[in-house]
Amino acid sequence: MSLAESSSFPKVLMPLLLVLALTACGQKSAETAPEMSLAAAAAPAADMAEAKPGATPRRYLAISHYLEVETAAEQVEPMWRQLQAKVVSLGGEVVSAELSRGDARQPTATLSLRLPPQHVPSLYALLAQGGELVNTRTDSEDKTAEVVDVEARLKNLTEARDRLRQMLAERPGKLSDVLEVQQALTETQSQLDSFTGQRKALADQTDKVKLDLTLHPPRSVIERSALSPLRDAWHSVGYTASASLAGLLTFVAALLPWLLLLIPVGLFIRRAWRKRRAAKM
């Protein structure tokens, strides 16, 4: 039955109900996702096709490495630039990069990178050539449920969008009915674009390894000793004194206008009180 032959308003809203039902199915499929093996975590994005019956589905992990590297002071900036160029050449991306030259003897550089997992050993090899890894931490977050949920929603929304387009093309009807279907198509496309962006963000997290690096010169024995807090406190004495003086000046500046107002008022009240007391005597 065409839209022109439709006689009831609820039938025109069937596309909206279809979209909601298909999206809900995607959510249920994510909630029932089975456990998956860790061995497939490093599989490339090209292998993300549907698994064959009986095969172990892929597990999507967001892996992050936090690295602290010591190198000679004069090598901090060259290594910082070399690492960025290396990551780009390996198909990764530089999320953020910062270099501090405040103290020529103690420059510090930080990097936040994303790199395909198969190229992570190459980056470690580059770090080993010019520095020493003194601290490291690895975190892993399972994103499997989120990925399965988003992919199911994308599939259902794509099917709903295609059906709505087919309805517009094959079943022209009254203008009001066409507008209802067009509105449903617009809302479906908006949801589809939103979930497409979510899937891309998840792909960045699971298909690439995040590396946060800090580069700095080797610390001295004093810096590593138990006296380090005392040294830091001594260096901060000047800052603390300045901050205290600044607070006092701020207080005086805030109080001064009130003093200029209250002092004449106080003198006037005192003079009036003395006159009144003298008159009684």
PDB file of C-alpha atoms in Angstrom:
ATOM      1  CA  MET A   1       0.000   0.000   0.000  1.00  0.00           C
ATOM      2  CA  SER A   2       1.435   3.388  -1.018  1.00  0.00           C
ATOM      3  CA  LEU A   3       1.672   6.379   1.242  1.00  0.00           C
ATOM      4  CA  ALA A   4      -0.982   8.068  -0.846  1.00  0.00           C
ATOM      5  CA  GLU A   5      -3.366   5.275   0.071  1.00  0.00           C
ATOM      6  CA  SER A   6      -2.555   5.489   3.772  1.00  0.00           C
ATOM      7  CA  SER A   7      -5.507   6.538   5.900  1.00  0.00           C
ATOM      8  CA  SER A   8      -4.101   6.561   9.415  1.00  0.00           C
ATOM      9  CA  PHE A   9      -1.391   8.823  10.890  1.00  0.00           C
ATOM     10  CA  PRO A  10       0.440   6.045  12.874  1.00  0.00           C
ATOM     11  CA  LYS A  11       1.276   4.192   9.650  1.00  0.00           C
ATOM     12  CA  VAL A  12       3.208   7.194   8.427  1.00  0.00           C
ATOM     13  CA  LEU A  13       5.368   6.971  11.543  1.00  0.00           C
ATOM     14  CA  MET A  14       6.332   3.351  10.832  1.00  0.00           C
ATOM     15  CA  PRO A  15       9.825   4.390   9.560  1.00  0.00           C
ATOM     16  CA  LEU A  16      10.560   6.037  12.918  1.00  0.00           C
ATOM     17  CA  LEU A  17       9.451   2.940  14.798  1.00  0.00           C
ATOM     18  CA  LEU A  18      11.584   0.825  12.473  1.00  0.00           C
ATOM     19  CA  VAL A  19      14.677   2.908  13.240  1.00  0.00           C
ATOM     20  CA  LEU A  20      14.114   2.647  16.995  1.00  0.00           C
ATOM     21  CA  ALA A  21      13.594  -1.116  16.810  1.00  0.00           C
ATOM     22  CA  LEU A  22      16.704  -1.725  14.721  1.00  0.00           C
ATOM     23  CA  THR A  23      18.839   0.468  16.990  1.00  0.00           C
ATOM     24  CA  ALA A  24      17.614  -1.407  20.064  1.00  0.00           C
ATOM     25  CA  CYS A  25      18.607  -4.689  18.428  1.00  0.00           C
ATOM     26  CA  GLY A  26      22.154  -3.362  18.076  1.00  0.00           C
ATOM     27  CA  GLN A  27      22.294  -2.617  21.794  1.00  0.00           C
ATOM     28  CA  LYS A  28      21.122  -6.134  22.701  1.00  0.00           C
ATOM     29  CA  SER A  29      23.723  -7.701  20.466  1.00  0.00           C
ATOM     30  CA  ALA A  30      26.471  -5.799  22.323  1.00  0.00           C
ATOM     31  CA  GLU A  31      25.181  -6.904  25.722  1.00  0.00           C
ATOM     32  CA  THR A  32      25.375 -10.582  24.704  1.00  0.00           C
ATOM     33  CA  ALA A  33      28.842 -10.410  23.157  1.00  0.00           C
ATOM     34  CA  PRO A  34      30.918 -13.473  24.172  1.00  0.00           C
ATOM     35  CA  GLU A  35      34.336 -13.428  25.746  1.00  0.00           C
ATOM     36  CA  MET A  36      37.171 -13.186  23.224  1.00  0.00           C
ATOM     37  CA  SER A  37      40.815 -14.196  23.283  1.00  0.00           C
ATOM     38  CA  LEU A  38      43.675 -11.788  23.921  1.00  0.00           C
ATOM     39  CA  ALA A  39      45.699 -13.254  21.038  1.00  0.00           C
ATOM     40  CA  ALA A  40      43.602 -11.389  18.453  1.00  0.00           C
ATOM     41  CA  ALA A  41      44.112  -7.969  20.074  1.00  0.00           C
ATOM     42  CA  ALA A  42      46.977  -7.005  17.763  1.00  0.00           C
ATOM     43  CA  ALA A  43      45.181  -8.001  14.566  1.00  0.00           C
ATOM     44  CA  PRO A  44      45.260  -5.241  11.929  1.00  0.00           C
ATOM     45  CA  ALA A  45      42.150  -3.319  10.962  1.00  0.00           C
ATOM     46  CA  ALA A  46      41.951  -5.198   7.648  1.00  0.00           C
ATOM     47  CA  ASP A  47      41.172  -8.403   9.535  1.00  0.00           C
ATOM     48  CA  MET A  48      38.035  -7.002  11.153  1.00  0.00           C
ATOM     49  CA  ALA A  49      35.687  -8.893   8.861  1.00  0.00           C
ATOM     50  CA  GLU A  50      32.986 -11.097  10.305  1.00  0.00           C
ATOM     51  CA  ALA A  51      34.433 -14.196  11.926  1.00  0.00           C
ATOM     52  CA  LYS A  52      33.672 -17.609  10.477  1.00  0.00           C
ATOM     53  CA  PRO A  53      31.490 -20.004  12.492  1.00  0.00           C
ATOM     54  CA  GLY A  54      33.563 -21.555  15.251  1.00  0.00           C
ATOM     55  CA  ALA A  55      36.375 -18.990  14.960  1.00  0.00           C
ATOM     56  CA  THR A  56      37.405 -16.881  17.944  1.00  0.00           C
ATOM     57  CA  PRO A  57      36.089 -13.319  17.520  1.00  0.00           C
ATOM     58  CA  ARG A  58      38.482 -10.416  17.835  1.00  0.00           C
ATOM     59  CA  ARG A  59      38.920  -8.651  21.129  1.00  0.00           C
ATOM     60  CA  TYR A  60      39.334  -4.876  20.941  1.00  0.00           C
ATOM     61  CA  LEU A  61      41.830  -3.494  23.460  1.00  0.00           C
ATOM     62  CA  ALA A  62      42.939   0.102  23.965  1.00  0.00           C
ATOM     63  CA  ILE A  63      46.593  -0.213  25.017  1.00  0.00           C
ATOM     64  CA  SER A  64      48.599   2.694  26.447  1.00  0.00           C
ATOM     65  CA  HIS A  65      52.316   2.833  27.309  1.00  0.00           C
ATOM     66  CA  TYR A  66      53.784   5.474  29.625  1.00  0.00           C
ATOM     67  CA  LEU A  67      57.554   5.828  29.189  1.00  0.00           C
ATOM     68  CA  GLU A  68      60.199   7.917  30.949  1.00  0.00           C
ATOM     69  CA  VAL A  69      63.511   8.126  29.094  1.00  0.00           C
ATOM     70  CA  GLU A  70      66.785   9.659  30.239  1.00  0.00           C
ATOM     71  CA  THR A  71      69.215  11.043  27.674  1.00  0.00           C
ATOM     72  CA  ALA A  72      71.973  13.651  27.562  1.00  0.00           C
ATOM     73  CA  ALA A  73      70.724  17.230  27.901  1.00  0.00           C
ATOM     74  CA  GLU A  74      71.940  18.139  24.422  1.00  0.00           C
ATOM     75  CA  GLN A  75      70.096  15.116  22.975  1.00  0.00           C
ATOM     76  CA  VAL A  76      66.650  15.873  24.417  1.00  0.00           C
ATOM     77  CA  GLU A  77      65.479  18.156  21.606  1.00  0.00           C
ATOM     78  CA  PRO A  78      67.039  16.151  18.713  1.00  0.00           C
ATOM     79  CA  MET A  79      65.504  12.929  20.016  1.00  0.00           C
ATOM     80  CA  TRP A  80      62.170  14.699  20.546  1.00  0.00           C
ATOM     81  CA  ARG A  81      62.134  15.765  16.880  1.00  0.00           C
ATOM     82  CA  GLN A  82      63.444  12.421  15.630  1.00  0.00           C
ATOM     83  CA  LEU A  83      60.693  10.511  17.415  1.00  0.00           C
ATOM     84  CA  GLN A  84      58.001  12.667  15.817  1.00  0.00           C
ATOM     85  CA  ALA A  85      59.415  12.122  12.334  1.00  0.00           C
ATOM     86  CA  LYS A  86      59.758   8.383  12.966  1.00  0.00           C
ATOM     87  CA  VAL A  87      56.158   8.002  14.129  1.00  0.00           C
ATOM     88  CA  VAL A  88      54.792   9.837  11.079  1.00  0.00           C
ATOM     89  CA  SER A  89      56.921   7.720   8.729  1.00  0.00           C
ATOM     90  CA  LEU A  90      55.529   4.539  10.335  1.00  0.00           C
ATOM     91  CA  GLY A  91      51.933   5.566   9.756  1.00  0.00           C
ATOM     92  CA  GLY A  92      51.287   6.880  13.271  1.00  0.00           C
ATOM     93  CA  GLU A  93      50.235  10.298  14.491  1.00  0.00           C
ATOM     94  CA  VAL A  94      51.564  12.881  16.918  1.00  0.00           C
ATOM     95  CA  VAL A  95      48.720  13.812  19.276  1.00  0.00           C
ATOM     96  CA  SER A  96      50.722  16.402  21.239  1.00  0.00           C
ATOM     97  CA  ALA A  97      54.339  17.506  21.622  1.00  0.00           C
ATOM     98  CA  GLU A  98      55.903  19.903  24.135  1.00  0.00           C
ATOM     99  CA  LEU A  99      59.478  21.035  24.718  1.00  0.00           C
ATOM    100  CA  SER A 100      60.612  23.060  27.750  1.00  0.00           C
ATOM    101  CA  ARG A 101      63.955  24.891  27.506  1.00  0.00           C
ATOM    102  CA  GLY A 102      63.543  26.882  30.746  1.00  0.00           C
ATOM    103  CA  ASP A 103      66.719  25.412  32.215  1.00  0.00           C
ATOM    104  CA  ALA A 104      69.467  24.699  29.674  1.00  0.00           C
ATOM    105  CA  ARG A 105      70.881  22.022  31.953  1.00  0.00           C
ATOM    106  CA  GLN A 106      67.524  20.314  32.496  1.00  0.00           C
ATOM    107  CA  PRO A 107      65.419  20.546  29.304  1.00  0.00           C
ATOM    108  CA  THR A 108      62.293  18.397  29.295  1.00  0.00           C
ATOM    109  CA  ALA A 109      60.233  17.118  26.372  1.00  0.00           C
ATOM    110  CA  THR A 110      56.936  15.267  26.299  1.00  0.00           C
ATOM    111  CA  LEU A 111      55.192  13.419  23.482  1.00  0.00           C
ATOM    112  CA  SER A 112      51.802  11.779  23.068  1.00  0.00           C
ATOM    113  CA  LEU A 113      51.757   9.408  20.100  1.00  0.00           C
ATOM    114  CA  ARG A 114      49.564   6.812  18.409  1.00  0.00           C
ATOM    115  CA  LEU A 115      51.317   4.050  16.489  1.00  0.00           C
ATOM    116  CA  PRO A 116      50.264   0.794  14.796  1.00  0.00           C
ATOM    117  CA  PRO A 117      51.163  -2.064  17.159  1.00  0.00           C
ATOM    118  CA  GLN A 118      53.499  -3.777  14.711  1.00  0.00           C
ATOM    119  CA  HIS A 119      55.744  -0.678  14.693  1.00  0.00           C
ATOM    120  CA  VAL A 120      56.028  -0.229  18.467  1.00  0.00           C
ATOM    121  CA  PRO A 121      59.251  -2.347  18.658  1.00  0.00           C
ATOM    122  CA  SER A 122      60.867   0.033  16.128  1.00  0.00           C
ATOM    123  CA  LEU A 123      60.132   2.978  18.397  1.00  0.00           C
ATOM    124  CA  TYR A 124      61.563   1.152  21.409  1.00  0.00           C
ATOM    125  CA  ALA A 125      64.712   0.415  19.398  1.00  0.00           C
ATOM    126  CA  LEU A 126      65.088   4.108  18.565  1.00  0.00           C
ATOM    127  CA  LEU A 127      64.724   5.036  22.238  1.00  0.00           C
ATOM    128  CA  ALA A 128      67.352   2.452  23.210  1.00  0.00           C
ATOM    129  CA  GLN A 129      69.862   3.977  20.783  1.00  0.00           C
ATOM    130  CA  GLY A 130      69.825   7.443  22.300  1.00  0.00           C
ATOM    131  CA  GLY A 131      68.596   7.034  25.844  1.00  0.00           C
ATOM    132  CA  GLU A 132      67.790   4.810  28.786  1.00  0.00           C
ATOM    133  CA  LEU A 133      64.302   3.710  29.734  1.00  0.00           C
ATOM    134  CA  VAL A 134      64.048   4.381  33.478  1.00  0.00           C
ATOM    135  CA  ASN A 135      60.309   4.044  34.053  1.00  0.00           C
ATOM    136  CA  THR A 136      57.467   2.395  32.179  1.00  0.00           C
ATOM    137  CA  ARG A 137      53.827   1.486  32.690  1.00  0.00           C
ATOM    138  CA  THR A 138      51.313  -0.250  30.438  1.00  0.00           C
ATOM    139  CA  ASP A 139      47.536   0.056  30.736  1.00  0.00           C
ATOM    140  CA  SER A 140      44.915  -1.895  28.813  1.00  0.00           C
ATOM    141  CA  GLU A 141      41.182  -1.198  28.529  1.00  0.00           C
ATOM    142  CA  ASP A 142      38.739  -3.620  26.904  1.00  0.00           C
ATOM    143  CA  LYS A 143      36.625  -1.796  24.305  1.00  0.00           C
ATOM    144  CA  THR A 144      35.060  -4.914  22.775  1.00  0.00           C
ATOM    145  CA  ALA A 145      31.528  -4.291  24.035  1.00  0.00           C
ATOM    146  CA  GLU A 146      31.577  -0.689  22.803  1.00  0.00           C
ATOM    147  CA  VAL A 147      32.868  -1.661  19.358  1.00  0.00           C
ATOM    148  CA  VAL A 148      30.318  -4.462  18.929  1.00  0.00           C
ATOM    149  CA  ASP A 149      27.523  -2.149  20.051  1.00  0.00           C
ATOM    150  CA  VAL A 150      28.506   0.668  17.683  1.00  0.00           C
ATOM    151  CA  GLU A 151      28.994  -1.682  14.719  1.00  0.00           C
ATOM    152  CA  ALA A 152      25.573  -3.256  15.289  1.00  0.00           C
ATOM    153  CA  ARG A 153      23.949   0.166  15.457  1.00  0.00           C
ATOM    154  CA  LEU A 154      25.742   1.245  12.280  1.00  0.00           C
ATOM    155  CA  LYS A 155      24.497  -1.833  10.442  1.00  0.00           C
ATOM    156  CA  ASN A 156      20.896  -1.369  11.593  1.00  0.00           C
ATOM    157  CA  LEU A 157      20.850   2.371  10.905  1.00  0.00           C
ATOM    158  CA  THR A 158      22.325   1.844   7.437  1.00  0.00           C
ATOM    159  CA  GLU A 159      19.581  -0.656   6.607  1.00  0.00           C
ATOM    160  CA  ALA A 160      16.918   1.703   7.977  1.00  0.00           C
ATOM    161  CA  ARG A 161      18.296   4.626   5.942  1.00  0.00           C
ATOM    162  CA  ASP A 162      18.314   2.570   2.742  1.00  0.00           C
ATOM    163  CA  ARG A 163      14.724   1.478   3.320  1.00  0.00           C
ATOM    164  CA  LEU A 164      13.602   5.044   3.927  1.00  0.00           C
ATOM    165  CA  ARG A 165      15.319   6.166   0.719  1.00  0.00           C
ATOM    166  CA  GLN A 166      13.578   3.373  -1.146  1.00  0.00           C
ATOM    167  CA  MET A 167      10.224   4.465   0.285  1.00  0.00           C
ATOM    168  CA  LEU A 168      10.779   8.008  -0.947  1.00  0.00           C
ATOM    169  CA  ALA A 169      11.797   6.803  -4.393  1.00  0.00           C
ATOM    170  CA  GLU A 170       9.124   4.140  -4.955  1.00  0.00           C
ATOM    171  CA  ARG A 171       6.135   5.287  -2.915  1.00  0.00           C
ATOM    172  CA  PRO A 172       5.394   8.957  -3.540  1.00  0.00           C
ATOM    173  CA  GLY A 173       2.289  10.076  -1.708  1.00  0.00           C
ATOM    174  CA  LYS A 174       0.747  13.121  -0.115  1.00  0.00           C
ATOM    175  CA  LEU A 175       3.098  15.953   0.769  1.00  0.00           C
ATOM    176  CA  SER A 176       2.522  15.463   4.495  1.00  0.00           C
ATOM    177  CA  ASP A 177       3.406  11.765   4.223  1.00  0.00           C
ATOM    178  CA  VAL A 178       6.528  12.513   2.208  1.00  0.00           C
ATOM    179  CA  LEU A 179       7.624  15.079   4.787  1.00  0.00           C
ATOM    180  CA  GLU A 180       7.179  12.521   7.589  1.00  0.00           C
ATOM    181  CA  VAL A 181       9.407  10.033   5.788  1.00  0.00           C
ATOM    182  CA  GLN A 182      11.938  12.758   4.955  1.00  0.00           C
ATOM    183  CA  GLN A 183      12.104  13.743   8.628  1.00  0.00           C
ATOM    184  CA  ALA A 184      12.659  10.122   9.630  1.00  0.00           C
ATOM    185  CA  LEU A 185      15.406   9.846   6.998  1.00  0.00           C
ATOM    186  CA  THR A 186      17.113  12.997   8.294  1.00  0.00           C
ATOM    187  CA  GLU A 187      17.066  11.741  11.889  1.00  0.00           C
ATOM    188  CA  THR A 188      18.370   8.341  10.818  1.00  0.00           C
ATOM    189  CA  GLN A 189      21.222   9.899   8.834  1.00  0.00           C
ATOM    190  CA  SER A 190      22.112  12.122  11.803  1.00  0.00           C
ATOM    191  CA  GLN A 191      22.353   9.085  14.102  1.00  0.00           C
ATOM    192  CA  LEU A 192      24.356   7.238  11.469  1.00  0.00           C
ATOM    193  CA  ASP A 193      26.881  10.083  11.220  1.00  0.00           C
ATOM    194  CA  SER A 194      27.185  10.210  15.019  1.00  0.00           C
ATOM    195  CA  PHE A 195      27.882   6.483  15.361  1.00  0.00           C
ATOM    196  CA  THR A 196      30.301   6.626  12.422  1.00  0.00           C
ATOM    197  CA  GLY A 197      32.324   9.206  14.344  1.00  0.00           C
ATOM    198  CA  GLN A 198      32.235   7.028  17.467  1.00  0.00           C
ATOM    199  CA  ARG A 199      33.469   4.030  15.489  1.00  0.00           C
ATOM    200  CA  LYS A 200      36.361   6.054  14.075  1.00  0.00           C
ATOM    201  CA  ALA A 201      37.341   7.214  17.554  1.00  0.00           C
ATOM    202  CA  LEU A 202      37.247   3.623  18.826  1.00  0.00           C
ATOM    203  CA  ALA A 203      39.365   2.523  15.864  1.00  0.00           C
ATOM    204  CA  ASP A 204      42.007   5.097  16.790  1.00  0.00           C
ATOM    205  CA  GLN A 205      42.095   3.656  20.318  1.00  0.00           C
ATOM    206  CA  THR A 206      42.086  -0.065  19.456  1.00  0.00           C
ATOM    207  CA  ASP A 207      43.925  -0.238  16.116  1.00  0.00           C
ATOM    208  CA  LYS A 208      46.810   1.897  17.384  1.00  0.00           C
ATOM    209  CA  VAL A 209      48.865   1.892  20.573  1.00  0.00           C
ATOM    210  CA  LYS A 210      49.049   5.117  22.558  1.00  0.00           C
ATOM    211  CA  LEU A 211      52.496   6.106  23.843  1.00  0.00           C
ATOM    212  CA  ASP A 212      53.087   8.953  26.294  1.00  0.00           C
ATOM    213  CA  LEU A 213      56.799   9.755  26.613  1.00  0.00           C
ATOM    214  CA  THR A 214      58.832  12.054  28.827  1.00  0.00           C
ATOM    215  CA  LEU A 215      62.437  12.836  27.858  1.00  0.00           C
ATOM    216  CA  HIS A 216      64.870  14.476  30.291  1.00  0.00           C
ATOM    217  CA  PRO A 217      68.572  14.424  31.260  1.00  0.00           C
ATOM    218  CA  PRO A 218      69.755  12.016  33.981  1.00  0.00           C
ATOM    219  CA  ARG A 219      68.993  13.253  37.474  1.00  0.00           C
ATOM    220  CA  SER A 220      71.861  13.910  39.853  1.00  0.00           C
ATOM    221  CA  VAL A 221      72.434  11.919  43.017  1.00  0.00           C
ATOM    222  CA  ILE A 222      71.052  14.791  45.098  1.00  0.00           C
ATOM    223  CA  GLU A 223      67.888  14.863  43.042  1.00  0.00           C
ATOM    224  CA  ARG A 224      67.345  11.165  43.686  1.00  0.00           C
ATOM    225  CA  SER A 225      68.151  11.304  47.403  1.00  0.00           C
ATOM    226  CA  ALA A 226      65.952  11.825  50.446  1.00  0.00           C
ATOM    227  CA  LEU A 227      67.182  15.454  50.644  1.00  0.00           C
ATOM    228  CA  SER A 228      65.389  16.311  47.436  1.00  0.00           C
ATOM    229  CA  PRO A 229      62.250  17.647  49.243  1.00  0.00           C
ATOM    230  CA  LEU A 230      64.446  19.983  51.346  1.00  0.00           C
ATOM    231  CA  ARG A 231      66.205  21.272  48.253  1.00  0.00           C
ATOM    232  CA  ASP A 232      62.914  21.894  46.516  1.00  0.00           C
ATOM    233  CA  ALA A 233      61.582  23.695  49.591  1.00  0.00           C
ATOM    234  CA  TRP A 234      64.667  25.924  49.729  1.00  0.00           C
ATOM    235  CA  HIS A 235      64.266  26.818  46.054  1.00  0.00           C
ATOM    236  CA  SER A 236      60.638  27.686  46.666  1.00  0.00           C
ATOM    237  CA  VAL A 237      61.354  30.067  49.588  1.00  0.00           C
ATOM    238  CA  GLY A 238      61.620  33.093  47.297  1.00  0.00           C
ATOM    239  CA  TYR A 239      58.387  32.210  45.513  1.00  0.00           C
ATOM    240  CA  THR A 240      56.573  31.643  48.812  1.00  0.00           C
ATOM    241  CA  ALA A 241      57.760  34.995  50.212  1.00  0.00           C
ATOM    242  CA  SER A 242      56.706  36.793  47.028  1.00  0.00           C
ATOM    243  CA  ALA A 243      53.318  35.104  47.084  1.00  0.00           C
ATOM    244  CA  SER A 244      52.828  36.104  50.726  1.00  0.00           C
ATOM    245  CA  LEU A 245      53.764  39.727  50.016  1.00  0.00           C
ATOM    246  CA  ALA A 246      51.439  39.768  47.027  1.00  0.00           C
ATOM    247  CA  GLY A 247      48.614  38.537  49.239  1.00  0.00           C
ATOM    248  CA  LEU A 248      49.286  41.298  51.770  1.00  0.00           C
ATOM    249  CA  LEU A 249      49.315  43.970  49.081  1.00  0.00           C
ATOM    250  CA  THR A 250      46.060  42.645  47.693  1.00  0.00           C
ATOM    251  CA  PHE A 251      44.475  42.819  51.151  1.00  0.00           C
ATOM    252  CA  VAL A 252      45.678  46.395  51.709  1.00  0.00           C
ATOM    253  CA  ALA A 253      44.461  47.451  48.269  1.00  0.00           C
ATOM    254  CA  ALA A 254      41.033  45.988  48.987  1.00  0.00           C
ATOM    255  CA  LEU A 255      40.865  47.611  52.456  1.00  0.00           C
ATOM    256  CA  LEU A 256      42.163  51.081  51.509  1.00  0.00           C
ATOM    257  CA  PRO A 257      38.927  52.486  49.959  1.00  0.00           C
ATOM    258  CA  TRP A 258      36.977  51.491  53.062  1.00  0.00           C
ATOM    259  CA  LEU A 259      39.565  53.131  55.331  1.00  0.00           C
ATOM    260  CA  LEU A 260      39.280  56.399  53.380  1.00  0.00           C
ATOM    261  CA  LEU A 261      35.534  56.290  53.962  1.00  0.00           C
ATOM    262  CA  LEU A 262      35.444  55.048  57.565  1.00  0.00           C
ATOM    263  CA  ILE A 263      38.143  57.308  59.038  1.00  0.00           C
ATOM    264  CA  PRO A 264      36.282  60.628  58.405  1.00  0.00           C
ATOM    265  CA  VAL A 265      33.034  59.044  59.594  1.00  0.00           C
ATOM    266  CA  GLY A 266      34.731  57.846  62.774  1.00  0.00           C
ATOM    267  CA  LEU A 267      36.256  61.256  63.450  1.00  0.00           C
ATOM    268  CA  PHE A 268      32.870  62.916  62.961  1.00  0.00           C
ATOM    269  CA  ILE A 269      31.165  60.482  65.353  1.00  0.00           C
ATOM    270  CA  ARG A 270      33.919  60.967  67.945  1.00  0.00           C
ATOM    271  CA  ARG A 271      33.659  64.752  67.761  1.00  0.00           C
ATOM    272  CA  ALA A 272      29.863  64.641  68.102  1.00  0.00           C
ATOM    273  CA  TRP A 273      30.123  62.320  71.090  1.00  0.00           C
ATOM    274  CA  ARG A 274      32.596  64.666  72.838  1.00  0.00           C
ATOM    275  CA  LYS A 275      30.333  67.686  72.284  1.00  0.00           C
ATOM    276  CA  ARG A 276      27.367  65.813  73.681  1.00  0.00           C
ATOM    277  CA  ARG A 277      29.348  64.710  76.728  1.00  0.00           C
ATOM    278  CA  ALA A 278      30.608  68.261  77.347  1.00  0.00           C
ATOM    279  CA  ALA A 279      27.044  69.633  77.175  1.00  0.00           C
ATOM    280  CA  LYS A 280      25.842  67.189  79.837  1.00  0.00           C
ATOM    281  CA  MET A 281      28.634  68.191  82.187  1.00  0.00           C
TER     282      MET A 281
END
